[in-house]
PDB file of C-alpha atoms and ligand atoms in Angstrom:
ATOM      1  CA  MET A  24      -7.210  -4.654  36.849  1.00 56.00           C
ATOM      2  CA  THR A  25      -6.583  -7.628  39.093  1.00 57.00           C
ATOM      3  CA  THR A  26      -3.272  -9.437  38.875  1.00 60.00           C
ATOM      4  CA  GLU A  27      -3.457 -12.907  37.400  1.00 68.00           C
ATOM      5  CA  LYS A  28      -2.341 -15.517  39.930  1.00 71.00           C
ATOM      6  CA  CYS A  29      -0.826 -18.284  37.887  1.00 70.00           C
ATOM      7  CA  THR A  30      -1.387 -21.715  39.313  1.00 71.00           C
ATOM      8  CA  PRO A  31       1.813 -23.786  39.567  1.00 75.00           C
ATOM      9  CA  GLY A  32       2.008 -26.827  37.327  1.00 89.00           C
ATOM     10  CA  VAL A  33       0.002 -25.305  34.489  1.00 95.00           C
ATOM     11  CA  LEU A  34       0.659 -24.665  30.812  1.00 97.00           C
ATOM     12  CA  TYR A  35      -1.117 -21.525  29.570  1.00 97.00           C
ATOM     13  CA  LEU A  36      -1.840 -21.393  25.818  1.00 98.00           C
ATOM     14  CA  VAL A  37      -1.694 -17.681  25.155  1.00 98.00           C
ATOM     15  CA  ALA A  38      -2.965 -16.091  21.931  1.00 98.00           C
ATOM     16  CA  THR A  39      -0.871 -13.192  20.608  1.00 98.00           C
ATOM     17  CA  PRO A  40      -1.658 -10.653  17.827  1.00 98.00           C
ATOM     18  CA  ILE A  41      -1.800 -11.577  14.108  1.00 98.00           C
ATOM     19  CA  GLY A  42      -0.482  -8.157  13.089  1.00 97.00           C
ATOM     20  CA  ASN A  43      -1.682  -5.223  15.143  1.00 97.00           C
ATOM     21  CA  LEU A  44       0.224  -5.421  18.432  1.00 95.00           C
ATOM     22  CA  ASP A  45      -2.693  -3.908  20.366  1.00 95.00           C
ATOM     23  CA  ASP A  46      -4.738  -7.042  19.683  1.00 97.00           C
ATOM     24  CA  ILE A  47      -3.771  -8.781  22.899  1.00 98.00           C
ATOM     25  CA  SER A  48      -6.034  -9.225  25.894  1.00 98.00           C
ATOM     26  CA  TYR A  49      -5.377  -7.739  29.347  1.00 97.00           C
ATOM     27  CA  ARG A  50      -5.454 -11.267  30.667  1.00 97.00           C
ATOM     28  CA  ALA A  51      -2.846 -12.464  28.152  1.00 98.00           C
ATOM     29  CA  VAL A  52      -0.513  -9.660  29.286  1.00 98.00           C
ATOM     30  CA  LYS A  53      -1.070 -10.537  32.940  1.00 97.00           C
ATOM     31  CA  VAL A  54      -0.398 -14.216  32.318  1.00 97.00           C
ATOM     32  CA  LEU A  55       2.770 -13.470  30.345  1.00 98.00           C
ATOM     33  CA  GLU A  56       3.923 -11.197  33.184  1.00 97.00           C
ATOM     34  CA  SER A  57       3.328 -13.772  35.884  1.00 96.00           C
ATOM     35  CA  VAL A  58       4.438 -17.135  34.454  1.00 97.00           C
ATOM     36  CA  ASP A  59       7.922 -18.434  35.267  1.00 96.00           C
ATOM     37  CA  PHE A  60       8.915 -18.844  31.630  1.00 97.00           C
ATOM     38  CA  ILE A  61       7.578 -18.543  28.087  1.00 98.00           C
ATOM     39  CA  ALA A  62       7.950 -21.191  25.389  1.00 98.00           C
ATOM     40  CA  ALA A  63       7.905 -19.423  22.024  1.00 97.00           C
ATOM     41  CA  GLU A  64       7.976 -20.669  18.437  1.00 95.00           C
ATOM     42  CA  ASP A  65      10.639 -18.093  17.573  1.00 95.00           C
ATOM     43  CA  THR A  66      12.123 -16.408  20.643  1.00 96.00           C
ATOM     44  CA  ARG A  67      13.625 -13.502  18.661  1.00 96.00           C
ATOM     45  CA  HIS A  68      10.299 -12.778  16.988  1.00 96.00           C
ATOM     46  CA  SER A  69       8.374 -12.953  20.288  1.00 97.00           C
ATOM     47  CA  LEU A  70      10.935 -10.748  22.032  1.00 97.00           C
ATOM     48  CA  LYS A  71       9.645  -7.834  19.912  1.00 95.00           C
ATOM     49  CA  LEU A  72       6.137  -8.389  21.295  1.00 96.00           C
ATOM     50  CA  LEU A  73       7.387  -8.764  24.877  1.00 97.00           C
ATOM     51  CA  ASN A  74       9.468  -5.576  24.545  1.00 97.00           C
ATOM     52  CA  HIS A  75       6.393  -3.771  23.190  1.00 96.00           C
ATOM     53  CA  LEU A  76       4.457  -4.966  26.261  1.00 97.00           C
ATOM     54  CA  GLY A  77       7.327  -4.126  28.615  1.00 97.00           C
ATOM     55  CA  ILE A  78       7.650  -7.742  29.753  1.00 97.00           C
ATOM     56  CA  SER A  79      10.984  -9.350  30.491  1.00 97.00           C
ATOM     57  CA  LYS A  80      10.782 -13.100  31.002  1.00 97.00           C
ATOM     58  CA  PRO A  81      13.009 -16.155  30.474  1.00 97.00           C
ATOM     59  CA  MET A  82      12.167 -17.791  27.154  1.00 98.00           C
ATOM     60  CA  THR A  83      12.792 -21.141  25.565  1.00 97.00           C
ATOM     61  CA  SER A  84      12.195 -22.111  21.952  1.00 96.00           C
ATOM     62  CA  TYR A  85       9.485 -24.583  20.979  1.00 96.00           C
ATOM     63  CA  PHE A  86       9.156 -25.102  17.234  1.00 93.00           C
ATOM     64  CA  GLU A  87       8.291 -27.698  14.611  1.00 88.00           C
ATOM     65  CA  HIS A  88      11.681 -29.478  14.641  1.00 89.00           C
ATOM     66  CA  ASN A  89      12.262 -29.785  18.403  1.00 92.00           C
ATOM     67  CA  ILE A  90       8.680 -30.512  19.416  1.00 91.00           C
ATOM     68  CA  ARG A  91       9.095 -33.889  21.138  1.00 91.00           C
ATOM     69  CA  GLN A  92      12.346 -33.261  23.000  1.00 93.00           C
ATOM     70  CA  LYS A  93      11.476 -29.662  23.966  1.00 95.00           C
ATOM     71  CA  GLY A  94       7.939 -30.674  24.889  1.00 95.00           C
ATOM     72  CA  GLU A  95       9.331 -33.176  27.418  1.00 95.00           C
ATOM     73  CA  TYR A  96      11.693 -30.531  28.823  1.00 96.00           C
ATOM     74  CA  ILE A  97       8.881 -27.962  29.237  1.00 97.00           C
ATOM     75  CA  ILE A  98       6.586 -30.519  30.861  1.00 96.00           C
ATOM     76  CA  GLU A  99       9.324 -31.641  33.285  1.00 96.00           C
ATOM     77  CA  ARG A 100       9.735 -28.048  34.428  1.00 96.00           C
ATOM     78  CA  ILE A 101       5.974 -27.662  34.844  1.00 96.00           C
ATOM     79  CA  LEU A 102       5.780 -30.916  36.826  1.00 95.00           C
ATOM     80  CA  ASN A 103       8.501 -29.515  39.081  1.00 95.00           C
ATOM     81  CA  GLY A 104       6.174 -26.659  39.997  1.00 94.00           C
ATOM     82  CA  GLU A 105       6.864 -23.942  37.405  1.00 95.00           C
ATOM     83  CA  THR A 106       4.207 -22.228  35.300  1.00 96.00           C
ATOM     84  CA  ALA A 107       4.706 -21.743  31.576  1.00 97.00           C
ATOM     85  CA  ALA A 108       3.019 -19.901  28.727  1.00 98.00           C
ATOM     86  CA  LEU A 109       3.154 -21.201  25.180  1.00 98.00           C
ATOM     87  CA  ILE A 110       2.978 -18.589  22.415  1.00 98.00           C
ATOM     88  CA  SER A 111       3.430 -18.831  18.662  1.00 97.00           C
ATOM     89  CA  ASP A 112       4.658 -16.275  16.117  1.00 97.00           C
ATOM     90  CA  ALA A 113       1.113 -15.052  15.550  1.00 97.00           C
ATOM     91  CA  GLY A 114      -2.374 -15.813  16.746  1.00 98.00           C
ATOM     92  CA  THR A 115      -3.442 -18.850  18.675  1.00 98.00           C
ATOM     93  CA  PRO A 116      -0.982 -21.652  19.489  1.00 98.00           C
ATOM     94  CA  ALA A 117      -1.873 -25.100  18.109  1.00 98.00           C
ATOM     95  CA  ILE A 118      -3.792 -23.606  15.168  1.00 98.00           C
ATOM     96  CA  SER A 119      -1.497 -24.352  12.189  1.00 97.00           C
ATOM     97  CA  ASP A 120       1.265 -23.698  14.722  1.00 96.00           C
ATOM     98  CA  PRO A 121       3.104 -25.787  17.333  1.00 95.00           C
ATOM     99  CA  GLY A 122       0.976 -26.680  20.354  1.00 96.00           C
ATOM    100  CA  GLU A 123      -1.107 -29.734  19.523  1.00 96.00           C
ATOM    101  CA  ASP A 124       1.648 -32.169  20.487  1.00 96.00           C
ATOM    102  CA  ILE A 125       2.555 -30.617  23.854  1.00 97.00           C
ATOM    103  CA  VAL A 126      -1.118 -30.365  24.865  1.00 97.00           C
ATOM    104  CA  LYS A 127      -1.538 -34.084  24.136  1.00 96.00           C
ATOM    105  CA  ILE A 128       1.457 -34.892  26.345  1.00 95.00           C
ATOM    106  CA  CYS A 129       0.141 -32.554  29.082  1.00 96.00           C
ATOM    107  CA  HIS A 130      -3.049 -34.626  29.215  1.00 96.00           C
ATOM    108  CA  GLU A 131      -1.054 -37.869  29.321  1.00 95.00           C
ATOM    109  CA  ARG A 132       1.112 -36.566  32.164  1.00 94.00           C
ATOM    110  CA  GLY A 133      -1.669 -34.930  34.174  1.00 94.00           C
ATOM    111  CA  VAL A 134      -0.580 -31.340  33.498  1.00 96.00           C
ATOM    112  CA  ARG A 135      -3.438 -28.844  33.372  1.00 96.00           C
ATOM    113  CA  VAL A 136      -3.734 -26.649  30.261  1.00 97.00           C
ATOM    114  CA  ILE A 137      -5.513 -23.296  30.348  1.00 97.00           C
ATOM    115  CA  PRO A 138      -6.450 -21.301  27.221  1.00 98.00           C
ATOM    116  CA  VAL A 139      -5.989 -17.537  27.141  1.00 98.00           C
ATOM    117  CA  PRO A 140      -8.078 -16.596  24.090  1.00 98.00           C
ATOM    118  CA  GLY A 141      -7.323 -14.091  21.350  1.00 98.00           C
ATOM    119  CA  ALA A 142      -6.814 -13.687  17.613  1.00 98.00           C
ATOM    120  CA  VAL A 143      -7.119 -16.485  15.058  1.00 98.00           C
ATOM    121  CA  ALA A 144      -6.592 -15.388  11.439  1.00 98.00           C
ATOM    122  CA  GLY A 145      -9.098 -17.901  10.040  1.00 98.00           C
ATOM    123  CA  ILE A 146     -11.948 -16.846  12.330  1.00 98.00           C
ATOM    124  CA  ASN A 147     -11.394 -13.156  11.617  1.00 98.00           C
ATOM    125  CA  ALA A 148     -11.350 -13.847   7.875  1.00 98.00           C
ATOM    126  CA  LEU A 149     -14.556 -15.883   8.226  1.00 98.00           C
ATOM    127  CA  ILE A 150     -16.492 -13.166  10.064  1.00 98.00           C
ATOM    128  CA  CYS A 151     -15.550 -10.616   7.375  1.00 98.00           C
ATOM    129  CA  SER A 152     -16.189 -13.001   4.475  1.00 98.00           C
ATOM    130  CA  GLY A 153     -19.901 -12.435   3.904  1.00 98.00           C
ATOM    131  CA  LEU A 154     -20.190 -16.230   3.552  1.00 98.00           C
ATOM    132  CA  SER A 155     -22.131 -18.510   5.861  1.00 98.00           C
ATOM    133  CA  THR A 156     -20.653 -18.556   9.366  1.00 98.00           C
ATOM    134  CA  SER A 157     -23.153 -21.029  10.785  1.00 97.00           C
ATOM    135  CA  ARG A 158     -21.172 -24.117   9.814  1.00 97.00           C
ATOM    136  CA  PHE A 159     -17.544 -23.997   8.734  1.00 98.00           C
ATOM    137  CA  SER A 160     -14.560 -26.247   8.379  1.00 98.00           C
ATOM    138  CA  PHE A 161     -11.012 -25.117   9.164  1.00 98.00           C
ATOM    139  CA  GLU A 162      -8.681 -26.760   6.625  1.00 98.00           C
ATOM    140  CA  GLY A 163      -5.347 -25.059   7.451  1.00 98.00           C
ATOM    141  CA  PHE A 164      -2.609 -25.286   4.806  1.00 98.00           C
ATOM    142  CA  LEU A 165      -2.748 -27.527   1.746  1.00 97.00           C
ATOM    143  CA  SER A 166       0.250 -29.813   1.378  1.00 96.00           C
ATOM    144  CA  VAL A 167       3.012 -28.871  -1.092  1.00 93.00           C
ATOM    145  CA  ASN A 168       2.776 -32.409  -2.456  1.00 93.00           C
ATOM    146  CA  LYS A 169       0.548 -32.376  -5.551  1.00 90.00           C
ATOM    147  CA  LYS A 170      -1.125 -35.717  -4.794  1.00 91.00           C
ATOM    148  CA  SER A 171      -1.901 -34.828  -1.166  1.00 94.00           C
ATOM    149  CA  ARG A 172      -3.223 -31.396  -2.218  1.00 94.00           C
ATOM    150  CA  THR A 173      -5.590 -32.964  -4.702  1.00 92.00           C
ATOM    151  CA  GLU A 174      -6.737 -35.556  -2.170  1.00 93.00           C
ATOM    152  CA  HIS A 175      -7.368 -32.837   0.408  1.00 97.00           C
ATOM    153  CA  LEU A 176      -9.427 -30.732  -2.035  1.00 96.00           C
ATOM    154  CA  GLU A 177     -11.348 -33.782  -3.258  1.00 92.00           C
ATOM    155  CA  ALA A 178     -12.123 -34.766   0.341  1.00 94.00           C
ATOM    156  CA  VAL A 179     -13.826 -31.428   1.083  1.00 96.00           C
ATOM    157  CA  LYS A 180     -15.344 -30.810  -2.337  1.00 94.00           C
ATOM    158  CA  ARG A 181     -18.828 -32.011  -1.375  1.00 91.00           C
ATOM    159  CA  SER A 182     -18.824 -30.368   2.047  1.00 95.00           C
ATOM    160  CA  THR A 183     -21.659 -27.880   2.470  1.00 95.00           C
ATOM    161  CA  TYR A 184     -19.646 -26.070   5.181  1.00 97.00           C
ATOM    162  CA  THR A 185     -17.774 -22.845   4.477  1.00 98.00           C
ATOM    163  CA  LEU A 186     -14.106 -23.815   4.011  1.00 98.00           C
ATOM    164  CA  ILE A 187     -11.193 -21.898   5.539  1.00 98.00           C
ATOM    165  CA  PHE A 188      -7.656 -22.340   4.185  1.00 98.00           C
ATOM    166  CA  TYR A 189      -4.355 -20.670   5.058  1.00 98.00           C
ATOM    167  CA  GLU A 190      -1.962 -19.900   2.227  1.00 98.00           C
ATOM    168  CA  ALA A 191       1.481 -18.427   1.645  1.00 97.00           C
ATOM    169  CA  PRO A 192       1.789 -15.727  -1.063  1.00 98.00           C
ATOM    170  CA  HIS A 193       4.154 -17.686  -3.354  1.00 97.00           C
ATOM    171  CA  LYS A 194       1.661 -20.594  -3.521  1.00 97.00           C
ATOM    172  CA  LEU A 195      -1.531 -18.571  -3.810  1.00 98.00           C
ATOM    173  CA  LYS A 196      -1.859 -18.556  -7.629  1.00 97.00           C
ATOM    174  CA  ASN A 197      -1.496 -22.326  -7.974  1.00 96.00           C
ATOM    175  CA  THR A 198      -3.794 -22.964  -5.046  1.00 97.00           C
ATOM    176  CA  LEU A 199      -6.554 -20.832  -6.560  1.00 97.00           C
ATOM    177  CA  LYS A 200      -6.165 -22.669  -9.891  1.00 96.00           C
ATOM    178  CA  ASP A 201      -6.297 -26.062  -8.165  1.00 95.00           C
ATOM    179  CA  MET A 202      -9.395 -24.979  -6.244  1.00 96.00           C
ATOM    180  CA  LEU A 203     -11.132 -23.754  -9.393  1.00 95.00           C
ATOM    181  CA  SER A 204     -10.371 -26.978 -11.202  1.00 91.00           C
ATOM    182  CA  CYS A 205     -11.575 -29.133  -8.282  1.00 92.00           C
ATOM    183  CA  PHE A 206     -14.557 -27.133  -6.959  1.00 94.00           C
ATOM    184  CA  GLY A 207     -15.675 -25.370 -10.158  1.00 93.00           C
ATOM    185  CA  GLU A 208     -16.927 -21.807  -9.849  1.00 95.00           C
ATOM    186  CA  ARG A 209     -17.661 -20.722  -6.272  1.00 97.00           C
ATOM    187  CA  ARG A 210     -17.674 -17.581  -4.181  1.00 98.00           C
ATOM    188  CA  ILE A 211     -14.482 -16.923  -2.264  1.00 98.00           C
ATOM    189  CA  THR A 212     -13.379 -14.140   0.058  1.00 98.00           C
ATOM    190  CA  ILE A 213      -9.666 -13.528   0.164  1.00 98.00           C
ATOM    191  CA  ALA A 214      -8.495 -11.909   3.391  1.00 98.00           C
ATOM    192  CA  ARG A 215      -4.999 -10.469   3.239  1.00 98.00           C
ATOM    193  CA  GLU A 216      -2.829  -8.909   5.952  1.00 98.00           C
ATOM    194  CA  LEU A 217      -5.596  -8.826   8.555  1.00 98.00           C
ATOM    195  CA  THR A 218      -5.183  -6.129  11.225  1.00 98.00           C
ATOM    196  CA  LYS A 219      -2.136  -4.729   9.370  1.00 98.00           C
ATOM    197  CA  LYS A 220      -1.510  -1.597   7.285  1.00 97.00           C
ATOM    198  CA  PHE A 221      -2.342  -3.241   3.951  1.00 97.00           C
ATOM    199  CA  GLU A 222      -5.353  -5.188   5.178  1.00 98.00           C
ATOM    200  CA  GLU A 223      -7.640  -6.200   2.313  1.00 98.00           C
ATOM    201  CA  ILE A 224     -10.851  -8.203   2.247  1.00 98.00           C
ATOM    202  CA  ARG A 225     -11.807  -9.199  -1.300  1.00 98.00           C
ATOM    203  CA  PRO A 226     -15.119 -10.958  -1.865  1.00 98.00           C
ATOM    204  CA  THR A 227     -14.933 -12.480  -5.361  1.00 98.00           C
ATOM    205  CA  THR A 228     -15.274 -15.769  -7.232  1.00 98.00           C
ATOM    206  CA  LEU A 229     -12.645 -18.440  -7.845  1.00 97.00           C
ATOM    207  CA  SER A 230     -12.348 -17.659 -11.573  1.00 97.00           C
ATOM    208  CA  GLU A 231     -12.122 -13.897 -10.974  1.00 98.00           C
ATOM    209  CA  ALA A 232      -9.519 -14.509  -8.264  1.00 98.00           C
ATOM    210  CA  VAL A 233      -7.411 -16.616 -10.668  1.00 97.00           C
ATOM    211  CA  SER A 234      -7.523 -13.787 -13.276  1.00 97.00           C
ATOM    212  CA  TYR A 235      -6.852 -11.094 -10.666  1.00 98.00           C
ATOM    213  CA  TYR A 236      -3.674 -12.735  -9.397  1.00 97.00           C
ATOM    214  CA  GLU A 237      -2.411 -13.287 -12.973  1.00 96.00           C
ATOM    215  CA  GLU A 238      -2.187  -9.484 -13.102  1.00 97.00           C
ATOM    216  CA  ASN A 239      -1.344  -8.711  -9.453  1.00 97.00           C
ATOM    217  CA  GLU A 240       1.503 -10.424  -7.638  1.00 97.00           C
ATOM    218  CA  PRO A 241       0.356 -11.828  -4.240  1.00 98.00           C
ATOM    219  CA  LYS A 242       2.087 -10.227  -1.236  1.00 97.00           C
ATOM    220  CA  GLY A 243       1.580 -10.797   2.484  1.00 98.00           C
ATOM    221  CA  GLU A 244      -0.417 -13.333   4.474  1.00 98.00           C
ATOM    222  CA  TYR A 245      -3.640 -14.821   3.161  1.00 98.00           C
ATOM    223  CA  VAL A 246      -6.719 -16.622   4.391  1.00 98.00           C
ATOM    224  CA  LEU A 247      -9.055 -18.083   1.771  1.00 98.00           C
ATOM    225  CA  VAL A 248     -12.701 -18.477   2.765  1.00 98.00           C
ATOM    226  CA  ILE A 249     -14.691 -20.479   0.227  1.00 98.00           C
ATOM    227  CA  GLU A 250     -18.397 -21.142   0.118  1.00 98.00           C
ATOM    228  CA  GLY A 251     -19.406 -24.748   0.617  1.00 97.00           C
ATOM    229  CA  CYS A 252     -21.072 -26.905  -1.972  1.00 94.00           C
ATOM    230  CA  THR A 253     -24.824 -26.132  -2.098  1.00 85.00           C
ATOM    231  CA  PRO A 254     -27.023 -28.980  -0.779  1.00 76.00           C
ATOM    232  CA  GLY A 255     -28.485 -29.204  -4.328  1.00 76.00           C
ATOM    233  CA  GLU A 256     -25.027 -29.721  -5.882  1.00 79.00           C
ATOM    234  CA  ALA A 257     -24.091 -32.255  -3.216  1.00 73.00           C
ATOM    235  CA  LYS A 258     -27.295 -34.183  -3.917  1.00 73.00           C
ATOM    236  CA  GLU A 259     -26.730 -34.034  -7.703  1.00 77.00           C
ATOM    237  CA  GLU A 260     -23.178 -35.363  -7.289  1.00 75.00           C
ATOM    238  CA  ASN A 261     -24.375 -38.178  -5.055  1.00 73.00           C
ATOM    239  CA  GLU A 262     -26.966 -39.091  -7.673  1.00 82.00           C
ATOM    240  CA  LEU A 263     -24.308 -39.068 -10.414  1.00 87.00           C
ATOM    241  CA  LEU A 264     -22.353 -41.653  -8.459  1.00 87.00           C
ATOM    242  CA  THR A 265     -25.270 -44.067  -8.732  1.00 88.00           C
ATOM    243  CA  LEU A 266     -25.056 -43.916 -12.577  1.00 91.00           C
ATOM    244  CA  SER A 267     -22.948 -46.201 -14.742  1.00 91.00           C
ATOM    245  CA  VAL A 268     -19.613 -44.696 -15.835  1.00 91.00           C
ATOM    246  CA  LEU A 269     -20.985 -44.217 -19.381  1.00 93.00           C
ATOM    247  CA  ASP A 270     -24.093 -42.407 -18.150  1.00 91.00           C
ATOM    248  CA  HIS A 271     -21.973 -40.314 -15.779  1.00 92.00           C
ATOM    249  CA  LEU A 272     -19.762 -39.297 -18.735  1.00 92.00           C
ATOM    250  CA  ALA A 273     -22.815 -38.612 -20.906  1.00 91.00           C
ATOM    251  CA  PHE A 274     -24.184 -36.285 -18.213  1.00 91.00           C
ATOM    252  CA  TYR A 275     -21.237 -33.959 -18.852  1.00 89.00           C
ATOM    253  CA  THR A 276     -20.738 -34.435 -22.602  1.00 89.00           C
ATOM    254  CA  ASN A 277     -24.459 -33.696 -23.138  1.00 89.00           C
ATOM    255  CA  GLN A 278     -23.796 -30.340 -21.451  1.00 87.00           C
ATOM    256  CA  GLY A 279     -21.102 -29.604 -24.071  1.00 85.00           C
ATOM    257  CA  MET A 280     -18.032 -30.651 -22.050  1.00 85.00           C
ATOM    258  CA  ASP A 281     -15.352 -32.255 -24.248  1.00 86.00           C
ATOM    259  CA  LYS A 282     -14.724 -35.970 -23.764  1.00 89.00           C
ATOM    260  CA  LYS A 283     -11.258 -35.600 -22.208  1.00 88.00           C
ATOM    261  CA  GLU A 284     -12.421 -33.045 -19.647  1.00 85.00           C
ATOM    262  CA  ALA A 285     -15.498 -35.177 -18.858  1.00 88.00           C
ATOM    263  CA  MET A 286     -13.266 -38.229 -18.221  1.00 90.00           C
ATOM    264  CA  LYS A 287     -11.110 -36.188 -15.845  1.00 87.00           C
ATOM    265  CA  ARG A 288     -14.164 -34.874 -13.995  1.00 85.00           C
ATOM    266  CA  VAL A 289     -15.807 -38.302 -13.719  1.00 88.00           C
ATOM    267  CA  ALA A 290     -12.546 -39.859 -12.489  1.00 87.00           C
ATOM    268  CA  GLU A 291     -12.254 -37.146  -9.806  1.00 80.00           C
ATOM    269  CA  GLU A 292     -15.860 -37.512  -8.737  1.00 81.00           C
ATOM    270  CA  ARG A 293     -15.645 -41.283  -8.505  1.00 86.00           C
ATOM    271  CA  GLY A 294     -12.236 -41.130  -6.808  1.00 81.00           C
ATOM    272  CA  VAL A 295     -10.557 -43.365  -9.411  1.00 87.00           C
ATOM    273  CA  SER A 296      -7.867 -42.877 -12.080  1.00 88.00           C
ATOM    274  CA  LYS A 297      -8.625 -41.627 -15.614  1.00 88.00           C
ATOM    275  CA  ARG A 298      -7.266 -44.958 -16.861  1.00 89.00           C
ATOM    276  CA  GLU A 299     -10.015 -46.779 -14.945  1.00 90.00           C
ATOM    277  CA  ILE A 300     -12.666 -44.573 -16.513  1.00 91.00           C
ATOM    278  CA  TYR A 301     -11.196 -45.179 -19.956  1.00 89.00           C
ATOM    279  CA  SER A 302     -11.157 -48.966 -19.387  1.00 87.00           C
ATOM    280  CA  ALA A 303     -14.774 -48.837 -18.215  1.00 86.00           C
ATOM    281  CA  THR A 304     -15.823 -47.090 -21.441  1.00 85.00           C
ATOM    282  CA  ILE A 305     -14.326 -49.971 -23.432  1.00 82.00           C
ATOM    283  CA  ARG A 306     -15.947 -52.622 -21.208  1.00 78.00           C
ATOM    284  CA  GLU A 307     -19.422 -51.126 -20.827  1.00 71.00           C
TER     285      GLU A 307
HETATM  286  N1  SAM B 404      -1.775 -19.571  14.747  1.00 79.72           N
HETATM  287  C1  SAM B 404      -2.176 -18.670  13.690  1.00 79.72           C
HETATM  288  C2  SAM B 404      -3.655 -18.321  13.884  1.00 79.72           C
HETATM  289  O1  SAM B 404      -4.134 -18.406  15.009  1.00 79.72           O
HETATM  290  O2  SAM B 404      -4.307 -17.920  12.921  1.00 79.72           O
HETATM  291  C3  SAM B 404      -1.847 -19.214  12.316  1.00 79.72           C
HETATM  292  C4  SAM B 404      -0.386 -19.425  12.084  1.00 79.72           C
HETATM  293  S1  SAM B 404      -0.018 -20.074  10.519  1.00 79.72           S
HETATM  294  C5  SAM B 404       1.667 -20.588  10.722  1.00 79.72           C
HETATM  295  C6  SAM B 404       0.266 -18.636   9.572  1.00 79.72           C
HETATM  296  C7  SAM B 404      -0.824 -18.442   8.508  1.00 79.72           C
HETATM  297  O3  SAM B 404      -1.964 -17.847   9.103  1.00 79.72           O
HETATM  298  C8  SAM B 404      -0.400 -17.491   7.405  1.00 79.72           C
HETATM  299  O4  SAM B 404       0.307 -18.164   6.370  1.00 79.72           O
HETATM  300  C9  SAM B 404      -1.753 -16.983   6.902  1.00 79.72           C
HETATM  301  O5  SAM B 404      -2.355 -17.935   6.061  1.00 79.72           O
HETATM  302  C10 SAM B 404      -2.527 -16.910   8.224  1.00 79.72           C
HETATM  303  N2  SAM B 404      -2.366 -15.577   8.818  1.00 79.72           N
HETATM  304  C11 SAM B 404      -1.679 -15.265   9.945  1.00 79.72           C
HETATM  305  N3  SAM B 404      -1.764 -13.943  10.176  1.00 79.72           N
HETATM  306  C12 SAM B 404      -2.508 -13.413   9.185  1.00 79.72           C
HETATM  307  C13 SAM B 404      -2.956 -12.103   8.859  1.00 79.72           C
HETATM  308  N4  SAM B 404      -2.624 -11.063   9.618  1.00 79.72           N
HETATM  309  N5  SAM B 404      -3.728 -11.930   7.757  1.00 79.72           N
HETATM  310  C14 SAM B 404      -4.068 -12.984   6.986  1.00 79.72           C
HETATM  311  N6  SAM B 404      -3.663 -14.236   7.238  1.00 79.72           N
HETATM  312  C15 SAM B 404      -2.906 -14.452   8.314  1.00 79.72           C
END
């Protein structure tokens, strides 16, 4: 193995394991050994990894709530000739983790950034999903705010790409229900605790997943990989939008959907409130 010569004035974005501590590249270890300091999301958490690797290095914290001020401090040190590595609690920095902001400032201030690749939970869930990997969309976490969640799901509903979401265990049940109500029935692969002792990859459907987690309490870390809308469905939905509101409603009620549910569905598909749909039925 050659030793990595770190160039002064550089920020290295170093991927760390998402569970199994052996999932770190030789190069990542060499970079962590040779930089002047490491900026970590949670220094205590990352110390365990560094101890496992036998690396002792000055660390500074860089997390969600000190991003701007700490980013400036880290960049000042780099501009003064030091080299730094940015790591997060798990996986690749800047992917649903701190990193995006400091990289933007690095570009503004002429600081070079170098990636040191490794694990990303979403990509590993995708490759094990059995769903299409040719085109996919990384969606990260849904907001806790009900309105923003719904808007996010509505915005990707007609995407034909495979969708990748991150989710915390205590929110999983509601998220699956929201997805079922927005997307309708679809295939989903739920990847839990990747690379860890209780790793589980569950190819299922949204409705089966909702029932399963009514009986089984979610535990651990989850990635949800959901099949995209089929081109046929996307086309049908686009055609529905060219209909009048009454005809759009009739399309669903003729299939046996009750009137209230049909109004909700039409409102969602047209991106308007149920009240607007109701008013249109009186007008038309
Ligand atoms: N930067 C990370 C990456 O590269 O994937 C993601 C960090 S984000 C704060 C944490 C989320 O990633 C978790 O809530 C979970 O959705 C997902 N995740 C991380 N590790 C995982 C694992 N071992 N198995 C399944 N999901 C995981």
